[in-house]
mmCIF file with all atom_site columns, C-alpha atoms in Angstrom:
data_model
loop_
_atom_site.group_PDB
_atom_site.id
_atom_site.type_symbol
_atom_site.label_atom_id
_atom_site.label_alt_id
_atom_site.label_comp_id
_atom_site.label_asym_id
_atom_site.label_entity_id
_atom_site.label_seq_id
_atom_site.pdbx_PDB_ins_code
_atom_site.Cartn_x
_atom_site.Cartn_y
_atom_site.Cartn_z
_atom_site.occupancy
_atom_site.B_iso_or_equiv
_atom_site.pdbx_formal_charge
_atom_site.auth_seq_id
_atom_site.auth_comp_id
_atom_site.auth_asym_id
_atom_site.auth_atom_id
_atom_site.pdbx_PDB_model_num
ATOM 1   C CA . MET Y 1 1   ? 0.000  0.000   0.000   1.00 84.00 ? 1   MET Y CA 1
ATOM 2   C CA . VAL Y 1 2   ? 2.767  2.412   0.880   1.00 82.00 ? 2   VAL Y CA 1
ATOM 3   C CA . LEU Y 1 3   ? 4.591  1.517   -2.308  1.00 85.00 ? 3   LEU Y CA 1
ATOM 4   C CA . VAL Y 1 4   ? 1.475  2.281   -4.365  1.00 85.00 ? 4   VAL Y CA 1
ATOM 5   C CA . LEU Y 1 5   ? 1.119  5.632   -2.628  1.00 88.00 ? 5   LEU Y CA 1
ATOM 6   C CA . VAL Y 1 6   ? 4.769  6.495   -3.288  1.00 90.00 ? 6   VAL Y CA 1
ATOM 7   C CA . VAL Y 1 7   ? 4.456  5.522   -6.950  1.00 90.00 ? 7   VAL Y CA 1
ATOM 8   C CA . LEU Y 1 8   ? 1.233  7.550   -7.234  1.00 93.00 ? 8   LEU Y CA 1
ATOM 9   C CA . VAL Y 1 9   ? 2.868  10.609  -5.664  1.00 92.00 ? 9   VAL Y CA 1
ATOM 10  C CA . VAL Y 1 10  ? 5.914  10.270  -7.935  1.00 93.00 ? 10  VAL Y CA 1
ATOM 11  C CA . VAL Y 1 11  ? 3.697  9.939   -11.014 1.00 94.00 ? 11  VAL Y CA 1
ATOM 12  C CA . LEU Y 1 12  ? 1.654  12.959  -9.948  1.00 95.00 ? 12  LEU Y CA 1
ATOM 13  C CA . LEU Y 1 13  ? 4.820  14.980  -9.399  1.00 95.00 ? 13  LEU Y CA 1
ATOM 14  C CA . VAL Y 1 14  ? 6.166  14.000  -12.802 1.00 95.00 ? 14  VAL Y CA 1
ATOM 15  C CA . VAL Y 1 15  ? 2.859  14.915  -14.464 1.00 95.00 ? 15  VAL Y CA 1
ATOM 16  C CA . LEU Y 1 16  ? 2.801  18.225  -12.585 1.00 96.00 ? 16  LEU Y CA 1
ATOM 17  C CA . VAL Y 1 17  ? 6.359  19.028  -13.640 1.00 96.00 ? 17  VAL Y CA 1
ATOM 18  C CA . VAL Y 1 18  ? 5.593  18.131  -17.264 1.00 96.00 ? 18  VAL Y CA 1
ATOM 19  C CA . VAL Y 1 19  ? 2.445  20.286  -17.240 1.00 96.00 ? 19  VAL Y CA 1
ATOM 20  C CA . LEU Y 1 20  ? 4.374  23.184  -15.687 1.00 97.00 ? 20  LEU Y CA 1
ATOM 21  C CA . VAL Y 1 21  ? 7.139  22.886  -18.277 1.00 96.00 ? 21  VAL Y CA 1
ATOM 22  C CA . VAL Y 1 22  ? 4.603  22.787  -21.114 1.00 97.00 ? 22  VAL Y CA 1
ATOM 23  C CA . VAL Y 1 23  ? 2.763  25.828  -19.704 1.00 97.00 ? 23  VAL Y CA 1
ATOM 24  C CA . LEU Y 1 24  ? 6.045  27.710  -19.316 1.00 97.00 ? 24  LEU Y CA 1
ATOM 25  C CA . VAL Y 1 25  ? 7.100  26.877  -22.861 1.00 97.00 ? 25  VAL Y CA 1
ATOM 26  C CA . VAL Y 1 26  ? 3.714  27.993  -24.229 1.00 97.00 ? 26  VAL Y CA 1
ATOM 27  C CA . VAL Y 1 27  ? 3.873  31.237  -22.227 1.00 97.00 ? 27  VAL Y CA 1
ATOM 28  C CA . LEU Y 1 28  ? 7.420  31.893  -23.445 1.00 97.00 ? 28  LEU Y CA 1
ATOM 29  C CA . VAL Y 1 29  ? 6.436  31.248  -27.045 1.00 97.00 ? 29  VAL Y CA 1
ATOM 30  C CA . VAL Y 1 30  ? 3.437  33.575  -26.741 1.00 97.00 ? 30  VAL Y CA 1
ATOM 31  C CA . VAL Y 1 31  ? 5.581  36.281  -25.147 1.00 97.00 ? 31  VAL Y CA 1
ATOM 32  C CA . LEU Y 1 32  ? 8.212  35.910  -27.857 1.00 97.00 ? 32  LEU Y CA 1
ATOM 33  C CA . VAL Y 1 33  ? 5.599  36.101  -30.596 1.00 97.00 ? 33  VAL Y CA 1
ATOM 34  C CA . VAL Y 1 34  ? 4.064  39.218  -29.022 1.00 97.00 ? 34  VAL Y CA 1
ATOM 35  C CA . VAL Y 1 35  ? 7.493  40.849  -28.684 1.00 97.00 ? 35  VAL Y CA 1
ATOM 36  C CA . LEU Y 1 36  ? 8.318  39.946  -32.273 1.00 97.00 ? 36  LEU Y CA 1
ATOM 37  C CA . VAL Y 1 37  ? 5.039  41.400  -33.526 1.00 97.00 ? 37  VAL Y CA 1
ATOM 38  C CA . VAL Y 1 38  ? 5.573  44.593  -31.513 1.00 97.00 ? 38  VAL Y CA 1
ATOM 39  C CA . VAL Y 1 39  ? 9.113  44.968  -32.864 1.00 97.00 ? 39  VAL Y CA 1
ATOM 40  C CA . LEU Y 1 40  ? 7.936  44.368  -36.432 1.00 97.00 ? 40  LEU Y CA 1
ATOM 41  C CA . VAL Y 1 41  ? 5.141  46.911  -36.052 1.00 97.00 ? 41  VAL Y CA 1
ATOM 42  C CA . MET Y 1 42  ? 7.607  49.455  -34.639 1.00 97.00 ? 42  MET Y CA 1
ATOM 43  C CA . LEU Y 1 43  ? 9.970  48.825  -37.549 1.00 97.00 ? 43  LEU Y CA 1
ATOM 44  C CA . LEU Y 1 44  ? 7.114  49.212  -39.999 1.00 97.00 ? 44  LEU Y CA 1
ATOM 45  C CA . VAL Y 1 45  ? 6.060  52.494  -38.381 1.00 97.00 ? 45  VAL Y CA 1
ATOM 46  C CA . MET Y 1 46  ? 9.665  53.724  -38.455 1.00 97.00 ? 46  MET Y CA 1
ATOM 47  C CA . LEU Y 1 47  ? 9.935  52.765  -42.117 1.00 97.00 ? 47  LEU Y CA 1
ATOM 48  C CA . ILE Y 1 48  ? 6.716  54.611  -42.936 1.00 97.00 ? 48  ILE Y CA 1
ATOM 49  C CA . VAL Y 1 49  ? 7.933  57.682  -41.030 1.00 97.00 ? 49  VAL Y CA 1
ATOM 50  C CA . VAL Y 1 50  ? 11.277 57.602  -42.851 1.00 97.00 ? 50  VAL Y CA 1
ATOM 51  C CA . LEU Y 1 51  ? 9.516  57.264  -46.218 1.00 97.00 ? 51  LEU Y CA 1
ATOM 52  C CA . VAL Y 1 52  ? 7.179  60.156  -45.432 1.00 97.00 ? 52  VAL Y CA 1
ATOM 53  C CA . VAL Y 1 53  ? 10.126 62.327  -44.354 1.00 98.00 ? 53  VAL Y CA 1
ATOM 54  C CA . LEU Y 1 54  ? 12.010 61.427  -47.543 1.00 97.00 ? 54  LEU Y CA 1
ATOM 55  C CA . ILE Y 1 55  ? 8.993  62.240  -49.699 1.00 98.00 ? 55  ILE Y CA 1
ATOM 56  C CA . VAL Y 1 56  ? 8.557  65.599  -47.934 1.00 97.00 ? 56  VAL Y CA 1
ATOM 57  C CA . VAL Y 1 57  ? 12.262 66.383  -48.365 1.00 97.00 ? 57  VAL Y CA 1
ATOM 58  C CA . LEU Y 1 58  ? 12.071 65.473  -52.054 1.00 97.00 ? 58  LEU Y CA 1
ATOM 59  C CA . ILE Y 1 59  ? 9.008  67.668  -52.544 1.00 97.00 ? 59  ILE Y CA 1
ATOM 60  C CA . VAL Y 1 60  ? 10.715 70.579  -50.773 1.00 97.00 ? 60  VAL Y CA 1
ATOM 61  C CA . LEU Y 1 61  ? 13.843 70.119  -52.894 1.00 97.00 ? 61  LEU Y CA 1
ATOM 62  C CA . ILE Y 1 62  ? 11.812 70.007  -56.098 1.00 97.00 ? 62  ILE Y CA 1
ATOM 63  C CA . VAL Y 1 63  ? 9.930  73.163  -55.093 1.00 96.00 ? 63  VAL Y CA 1
ATOM 64  C CA . LEU Y 1 64  ? 13.193 74.922  -54.240 1.00 96.00 ? 64  LEU Y CA 1
ATOM 65  C CA . ILE Y 1 65  ? 14.726 73.898  -57.569 1.00 95.00 ? 65  ILE Y CA 1
ATOM 66  C CA . LEU Y 1 66  ? 11.631 75.149  -59.404 1.00 95.00 ? 66  LEU Y CA 1
ATOM 67  C CA . VAL Y 1 67  ? 11.730 78.461  -57.532 1.00 94.00 ? 67  VAL Y CA 1
ATOM 68  C CA . VAL Y 1 68  ? 15.429 78.902  -58.312 1.00 93.00 ? 68  VAL Y CA 1
ATOM 69  C CA . LEU Y 1 69  ? 14.808 78.058  -61.967 1.00 91.00 ? 69  LEU Y CA 1
ATOM 70  C CA . LEU Y 1 70  ? 11.914 80.525  -62.079 1.00 90.00 ? 70  LEU Y CA 1
ATOM 71  C CA . ILE Y 1 71  ? 14.097 83.262  -60.582 1.00 87.00 ? 71  ILE Y CA 1
ATOM 72  C CA . VAL Y 1 72  ? 16.934 82.498  -63.009 1.00 84.00 ? 72  VAL Y CA 1
ATOM 73  C CA . VAL Y 1 73  ? 14.592 82.417  -66.012 1.00 82.00 ? 73  VAL Y CA 1
ATOM 74  C CA . ARG Y 1 74  ? 12.981 85.710  -64.976 1.00 80.00 ? 74  ARG Y CA 1
ATOM 75  C CA . HIS Y 1 75  ? 16.367 87.281  -64.452 1.00 75.00 ? 75  HIS Y CA 1
ATOM 76  C CA . LEU Y 1 76  ? 17.612 86.064  -67.820 1.00 75.00 ? 76  LEU Y CA 1
ATOM 77  C CA . ALA Y 1 77  ? 14.394 87.184  -69.511 1.00 68.00 ? 77  ALA Y CA 1
ATOM 78  C CA . SER Y 1 78  ? 14.602 90.659  -67.971 1.00 67.00 ? 78  SER Y CA 1
ATOM 79  C CA . PHE Y 1 79  ? 18.295 90.888  -68.850 1.00 61.00 ? 79  PHE Y CA 1
ATOM 80  C CA . ARG Y 1 80  ? 17.556 89.847  -72.413 1.00 56.00 ? 80  ARG Y CA 1
ATOM 81  C CA . TRP Y 1 81  ? 14.700 92.354  -72.654 1.00 56.00 ? 81  TRP Y CA 1
ATOM 82  C CA . CYS Y 1 82  ? 16.942 95.133  -71.303 1.00 55.00 ? 82  CYS Y CA 1
ATOM 83  C CA . SER Y 1 83  ? 19.732 94.318  -73.737 1.00 53.00 ? 83  SER Y CA 1
ATOM 84  C CA . THR Y 1 84  ? 17.231 94.175  -76.624 1.00 55.00 ? 84  THR Y CA 1
ATOM 85  C CA . GLN Y 1 85  ? 15.739 97.487  -75.501 1.00 56.00 ? 85  GLN Y CA 1
ATOM 86  C CA . GLU Y 1 86  ? 19.195 99.064  -75.254 1.00 56.00 ? 86  GLU Y CA 1
ATOM 87  C CA . THR Y 1 87  ? 20.074 97.791  -78.736 1.00 56.00 ? 87  THR Y CA 1
ATOM 88  C CA . THR Y 1 88  ? 16.837 99.233  -80.099 1.00 60.00 ? 88  THR Y CA 1
ATOM 89  C CA . ASN Y 1 89  ? 17.496 102.583 -78.406 1.00 61.00 ? 89  ASN Y CA 1
ATOM 90  C CA . TYR Y 1 90  ? 21.015 102.608 -79.831 1.00 59.00 ? 90  TYR Y CA 1
ATOM 91  C CA . GLN Y 1 91  ? 19.698 101.885 -83.344 1.00 59.00 ? 91  GLN Y CA 1
ATOM 92  C CA . VAL Y 1 92  ? 17.063 104.618 -83.042 1.00 60.00 ? 92  VAL Y CA 1
ATOM 93  C CA . ASN Y 1 93  ? 19.656 107.110 -81.793 1.00 64.00 ? 93  ASN Y CA 1
ATOM 94  C CA . TRP Y 1 94  ? 22.032 106.132 -84.592 1.00 61.00 ? 94  TRP Y CA 1
ATOM 95  C CA . ARG Y 1 95  ? 19.309 106.643 -87.204 1.00 60.00 ? 95  ARG Y CA 1
ATOM 96  C CA . ILE Y 1 96  ? 18.321 109.982 -85.719 1.00 64.00 ? 96  ILE Y CA 1
ATOM 97  C CA . SER Y 1 97  ? 21.943 111.147 -85.632 1.00 66.00 ? 97  SER Y CA 1
ATOM 98  C CA . LYS Y 1 98  ? 22.470 109.959 -89.222 1.00 63.00 ? 98  LYS Y CA 1
ATOM 99  C CA . LYS Y 1 99  ? 19.409 111.866 -90.400 1.00 65.00 ? 99  LYS Y CA 1
ATOM 100 C CA . THR Y 1 100 ? 20.444 115.039 -88.595 1.00 66.00 ? 100 THR Y CA 1
ATOM 101 C CA . ASN Y 1 101 ? 24.045 114.733 -89.784 1.00 64.00 ? 101 ASN Y CA 1
ATOM 102 C CA . GLY Y 1 102 ? 22.988 113.868 -93.289 1.00 56.00 ? 102 GLY Y CA 1
ATOM 103 C CA . SER Y 1 103 ? 20.494 116.679 -93.721 1.00 50.00 ? 103 SER Y CA 1
#
């Protein structure tokens, strides 16, 4: 009778230890999966933030380049208009002086 009780207690202890080990392993796996998911979500959010920042920087750079090009084109256009106007004034003055000198 005592031997049966000892064997029963030993079997119960072994079963209890096995159940505890299985529960611990399951809990560890669940915790690891949750941590992995959280880390992946954080990486995804960081990637999205980096992409948004890069897109904003690219848009700002494109706008700045367009503004600089617009300023340069306006400056060149006004310079060209001034030089054309000066040439025209010079030609008109030359014609007037030729007419006055010739007559």
